[in-house]
Coordinates of C-alpha atoms and ligand atoms in Angstrom, one line a residue:
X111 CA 100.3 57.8 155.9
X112 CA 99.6 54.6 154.3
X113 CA 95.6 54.9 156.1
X114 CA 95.3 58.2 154.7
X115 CA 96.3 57.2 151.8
X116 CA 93.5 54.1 151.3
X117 CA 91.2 56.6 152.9
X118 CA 91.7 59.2 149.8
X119 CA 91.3 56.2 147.3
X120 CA 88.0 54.7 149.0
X121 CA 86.2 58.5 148.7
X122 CA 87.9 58.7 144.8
X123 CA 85.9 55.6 144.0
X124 CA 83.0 56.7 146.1
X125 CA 83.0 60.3 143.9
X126 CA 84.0 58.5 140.4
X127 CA 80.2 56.2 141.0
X128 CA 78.7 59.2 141.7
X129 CA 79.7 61.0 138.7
X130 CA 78.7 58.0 136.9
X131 CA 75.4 57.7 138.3
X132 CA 75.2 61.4 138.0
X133 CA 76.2 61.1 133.7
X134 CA 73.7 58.0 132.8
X135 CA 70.9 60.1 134.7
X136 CA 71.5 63.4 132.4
X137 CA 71.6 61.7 129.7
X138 CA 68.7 59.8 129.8
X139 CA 66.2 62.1 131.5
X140 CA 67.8 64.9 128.4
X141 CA 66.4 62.5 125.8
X142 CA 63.5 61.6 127.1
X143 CA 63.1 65.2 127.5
X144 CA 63.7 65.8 123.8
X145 CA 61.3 63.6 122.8
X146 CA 58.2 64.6 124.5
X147 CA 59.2 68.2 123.4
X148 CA 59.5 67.1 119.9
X149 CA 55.9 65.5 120.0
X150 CA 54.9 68.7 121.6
X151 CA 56.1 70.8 118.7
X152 CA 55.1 68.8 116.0
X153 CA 51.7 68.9 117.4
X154 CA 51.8 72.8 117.3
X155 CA 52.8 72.7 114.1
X156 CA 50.0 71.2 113.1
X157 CA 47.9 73.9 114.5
X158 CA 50.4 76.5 112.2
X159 CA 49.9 74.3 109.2
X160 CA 46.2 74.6 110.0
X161 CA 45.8 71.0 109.1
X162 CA 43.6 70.6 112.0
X163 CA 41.5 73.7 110.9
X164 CA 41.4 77.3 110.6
X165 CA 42.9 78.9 113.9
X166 CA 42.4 83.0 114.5
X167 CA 45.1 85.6 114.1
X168 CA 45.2 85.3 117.9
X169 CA 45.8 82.0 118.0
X170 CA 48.5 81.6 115.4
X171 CA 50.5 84.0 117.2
X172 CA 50.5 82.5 121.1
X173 CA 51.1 79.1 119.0
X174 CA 53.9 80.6 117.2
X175 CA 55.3 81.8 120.1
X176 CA 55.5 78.2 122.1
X177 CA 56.5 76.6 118.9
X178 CA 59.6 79.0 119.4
X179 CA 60.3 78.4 122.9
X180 CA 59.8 75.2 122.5
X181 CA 63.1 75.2 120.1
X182 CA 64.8 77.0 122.5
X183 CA 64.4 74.3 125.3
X184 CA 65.1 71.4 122.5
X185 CA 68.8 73.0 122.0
X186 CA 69.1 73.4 125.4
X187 CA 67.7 69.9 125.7
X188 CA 71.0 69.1 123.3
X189 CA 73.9 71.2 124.7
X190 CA 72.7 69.6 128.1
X191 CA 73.3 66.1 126.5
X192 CA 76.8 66.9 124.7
X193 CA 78.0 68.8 128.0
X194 CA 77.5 65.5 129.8
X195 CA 79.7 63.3 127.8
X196 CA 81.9 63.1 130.2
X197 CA 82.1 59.6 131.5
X198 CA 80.6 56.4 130.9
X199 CA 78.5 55.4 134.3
X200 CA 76.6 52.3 135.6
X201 CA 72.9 53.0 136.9
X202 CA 71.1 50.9 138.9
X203 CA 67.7 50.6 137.9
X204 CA 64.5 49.0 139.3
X205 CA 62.8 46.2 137.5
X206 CA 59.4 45.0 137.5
X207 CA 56.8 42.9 135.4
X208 CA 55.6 45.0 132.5
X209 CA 53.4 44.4 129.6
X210 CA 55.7 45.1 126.6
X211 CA 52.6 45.6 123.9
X212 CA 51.0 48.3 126.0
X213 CA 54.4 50.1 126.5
X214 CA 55.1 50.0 122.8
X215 CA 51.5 51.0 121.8
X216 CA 51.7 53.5 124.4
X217 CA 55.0 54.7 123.2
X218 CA 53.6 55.1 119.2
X219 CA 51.4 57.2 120.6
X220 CA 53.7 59.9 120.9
X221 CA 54.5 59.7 117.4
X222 CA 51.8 59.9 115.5
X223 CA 51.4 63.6 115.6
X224 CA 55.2 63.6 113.8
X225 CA 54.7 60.6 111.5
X226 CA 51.3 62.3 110.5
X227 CA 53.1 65.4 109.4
X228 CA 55.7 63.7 107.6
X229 CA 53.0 61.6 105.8
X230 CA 54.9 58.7 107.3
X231 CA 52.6 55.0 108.5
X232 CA 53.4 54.0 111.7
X233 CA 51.9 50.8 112.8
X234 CA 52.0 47.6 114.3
X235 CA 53.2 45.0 112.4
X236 CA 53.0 40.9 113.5
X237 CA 52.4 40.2 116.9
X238 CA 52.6 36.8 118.5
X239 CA 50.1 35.5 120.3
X240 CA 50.9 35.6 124.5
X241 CA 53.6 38.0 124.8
X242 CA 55.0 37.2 127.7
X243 CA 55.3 40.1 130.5
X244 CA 59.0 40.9 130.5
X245 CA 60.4 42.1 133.9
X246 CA 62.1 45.6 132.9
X247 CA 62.9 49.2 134.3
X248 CA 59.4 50.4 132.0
X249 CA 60.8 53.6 132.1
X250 CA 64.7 53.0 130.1
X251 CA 62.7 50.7 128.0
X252 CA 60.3 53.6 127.1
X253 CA 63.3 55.3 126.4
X254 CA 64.6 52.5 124.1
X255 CA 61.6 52.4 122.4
X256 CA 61.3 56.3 121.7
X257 CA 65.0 56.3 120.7
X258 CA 64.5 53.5 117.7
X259 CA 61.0 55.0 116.8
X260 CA 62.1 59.0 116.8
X261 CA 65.0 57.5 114.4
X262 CA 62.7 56.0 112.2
X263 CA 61.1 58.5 111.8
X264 CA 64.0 61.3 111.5
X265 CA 65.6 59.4 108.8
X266 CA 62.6 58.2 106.9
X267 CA 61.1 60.0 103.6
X268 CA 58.1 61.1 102.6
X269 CA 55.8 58.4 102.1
X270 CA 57.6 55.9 104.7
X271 CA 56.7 53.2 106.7
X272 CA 57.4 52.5 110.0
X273 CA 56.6 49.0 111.3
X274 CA 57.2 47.4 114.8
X275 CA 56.2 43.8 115.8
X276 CA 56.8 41.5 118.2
X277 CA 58.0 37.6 118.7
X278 CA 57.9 35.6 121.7
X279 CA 61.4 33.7 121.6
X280 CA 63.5 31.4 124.0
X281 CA 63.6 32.8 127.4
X282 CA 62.2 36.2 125.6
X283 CA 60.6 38.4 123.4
X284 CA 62.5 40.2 120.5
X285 CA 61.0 43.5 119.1
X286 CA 61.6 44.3 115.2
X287 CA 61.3 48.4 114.4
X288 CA 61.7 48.3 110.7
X289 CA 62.0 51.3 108.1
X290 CA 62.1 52.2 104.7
X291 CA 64.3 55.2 105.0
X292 CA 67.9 56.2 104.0
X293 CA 69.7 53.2 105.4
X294 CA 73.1 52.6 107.0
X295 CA 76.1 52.2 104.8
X296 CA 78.0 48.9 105.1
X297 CA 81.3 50.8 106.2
X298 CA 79.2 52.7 108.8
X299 CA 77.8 49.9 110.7
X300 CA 80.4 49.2 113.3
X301 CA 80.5 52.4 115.1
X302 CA 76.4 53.2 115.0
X303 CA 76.4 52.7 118.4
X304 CA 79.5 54.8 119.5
X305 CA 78.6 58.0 121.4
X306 CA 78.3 61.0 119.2
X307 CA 78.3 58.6 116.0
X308 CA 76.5 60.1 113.1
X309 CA 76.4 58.9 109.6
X310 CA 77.5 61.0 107.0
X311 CA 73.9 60.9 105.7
X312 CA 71.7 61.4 108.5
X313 CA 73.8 64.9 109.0
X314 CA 72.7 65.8 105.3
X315 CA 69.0 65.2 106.4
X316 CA 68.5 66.0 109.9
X317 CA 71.5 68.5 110.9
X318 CA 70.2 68.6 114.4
X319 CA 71.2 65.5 116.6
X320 CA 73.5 64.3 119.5
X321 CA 74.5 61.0 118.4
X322 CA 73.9 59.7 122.1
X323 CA 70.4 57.8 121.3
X324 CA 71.6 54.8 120.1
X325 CA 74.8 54.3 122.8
X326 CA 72.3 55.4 125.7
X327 CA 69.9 52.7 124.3
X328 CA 72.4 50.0 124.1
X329 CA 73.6 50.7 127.4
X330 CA 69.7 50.2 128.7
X331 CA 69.2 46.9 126.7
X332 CA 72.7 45.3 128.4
X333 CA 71.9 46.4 131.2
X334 CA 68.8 44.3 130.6
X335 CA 70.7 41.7 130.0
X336 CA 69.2 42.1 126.5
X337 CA 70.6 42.7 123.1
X338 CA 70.2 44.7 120.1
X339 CA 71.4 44.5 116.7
X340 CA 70.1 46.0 113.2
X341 CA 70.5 45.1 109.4
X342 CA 70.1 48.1 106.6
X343 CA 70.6 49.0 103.3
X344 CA 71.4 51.9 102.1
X345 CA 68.4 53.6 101.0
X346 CA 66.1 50.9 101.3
X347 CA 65.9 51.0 104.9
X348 CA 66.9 49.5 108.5
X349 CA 65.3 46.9 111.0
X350 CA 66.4 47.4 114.9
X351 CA 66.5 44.0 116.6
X352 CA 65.9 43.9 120.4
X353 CA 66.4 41.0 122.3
X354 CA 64.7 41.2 126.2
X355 CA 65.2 38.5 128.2
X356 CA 62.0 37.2 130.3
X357 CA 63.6 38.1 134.0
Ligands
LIG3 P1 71.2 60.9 116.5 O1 69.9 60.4 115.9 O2 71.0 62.0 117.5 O3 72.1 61.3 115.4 P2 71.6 58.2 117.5 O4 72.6 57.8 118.5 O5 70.1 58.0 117.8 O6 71.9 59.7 117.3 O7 71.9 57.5 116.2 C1 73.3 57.4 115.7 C2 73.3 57.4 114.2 O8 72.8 56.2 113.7 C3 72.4 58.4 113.5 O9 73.0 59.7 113.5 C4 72.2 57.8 112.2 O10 73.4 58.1 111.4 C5 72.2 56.3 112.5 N1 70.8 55.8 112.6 C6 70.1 55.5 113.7 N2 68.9 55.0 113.4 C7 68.8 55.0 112.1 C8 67.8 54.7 111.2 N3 66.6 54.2 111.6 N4 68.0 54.8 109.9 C9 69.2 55.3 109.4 N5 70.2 55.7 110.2 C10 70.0 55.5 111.6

């Protein structure tokens, strides 16, 4: 009885890891996901707005069409993250030596369709000299970096500017993502990083969002052994600090 009883426990623990496991994977390949579709559809609309040139009756309607099945797979993109909340998980993940500027560079890249649309600068700000490579899982980290970019972005205005730099540190590097957009209120701060956490204010302007980005980010920075923090005013702006250790 008492064996049978250990035996039953040992295969709950094995199935409550894999569930885990299972969670952290959905919810970060979903928002990666959502991301590249994003860049995808802003970069369609574009080709609607005709701002890179006159397209043909033809055109406008095959365009038209992706640009509405890409919306389709963006919500299905977000019930698949909400459906997932239901545990918190622990993923191993493979680190090697990367070379953070390339990453981040690399990562803009995505944007600038979006932040060209929404007449919003998105640039590189200071960079030390000889940043360091930083041994990292370069894919989570991609996701960190899309996460704090795509939310510049979404809660920026007209006319914004989007800055990220980078400083060699102790031990590390920290990376700055700074905006000028509608800010964080003072009584809001604390729970910013609590799953499904969404400010009264971002709702207002951007009613479509899971409130997992930041939690699923924090989660990939301490699992780093990093650490992230921000600063904001309320309709001036916020600045995302991220700590990454060297190793
Ligand atoms: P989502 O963007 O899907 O709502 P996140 O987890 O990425 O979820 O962010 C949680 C909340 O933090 C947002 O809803 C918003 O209220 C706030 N937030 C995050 N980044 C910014 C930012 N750059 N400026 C203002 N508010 C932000």
């Amino acid at each position: 009885m008492e064996e049978e009883l250990k035996q039953l426990k040992t295969e709950n623990e094995i199935l409550k890891r894999k569930n885990a496991a299972k969670f952290d994977l959905i919810s970060i390949s979903s928002h990666q996901l959502r991301t590249s579709l994003s860049a995808l559809k802003w970069t369609i609309k574009m080709f609607l707005d005709k701002d890179l040139g006159k397209i043909s009756k033809e055109q406008e309607i095959f365009l038209s069409k992706s640009y509405e099945n890409l919306e389709k797979m963006n919500n299905l993109v977000n019930d698949t993250l909400t459906l997932n909340n239901t545990e918190n998980a622990k993923e191993l993940f493979k680190k090697k030596q990367t070379n953070i500027v390339e990453l981040i560079k690399d990562t803009m890249f995505e944007f600038f369709g979006e932040a060209k649309k929404k007449n919003i600068s998105l640039k590189i700000g200071e960079v030390d000299k000889k940043i360091p490579e930083i041994k990292c899982n370069e894919k989570m980290i991609r996701v960190v970096l899309q996460n704090l970019i795509g939310n510049a972005l979404k809660y920026n205005n007209p006319k914004g500017e989007i800055t990220i730099s980078i400083k060699n540190i102790d031990n590390g590097i920290e990376i700055f993502v700074k905006d000028d957009g509608i800010g964080i209120g003072k009584e809001e701060r604390d729970n910013i990083f609590q799953r499904f956490y969404r400010t009264e204010s971002a709702k207002k302007k951007e009613p479509v969002g899971s409130g997992l980005g930041l939690y699923t980010v924090k989660k990939i920075i301490e699992d780093h052994k990093g650490m992230i923090s921000f600063k904001s005013e309320k309709n001036k702006g916020t600045t995302f600090f991220v700590i990454l250790p060297l190793t």
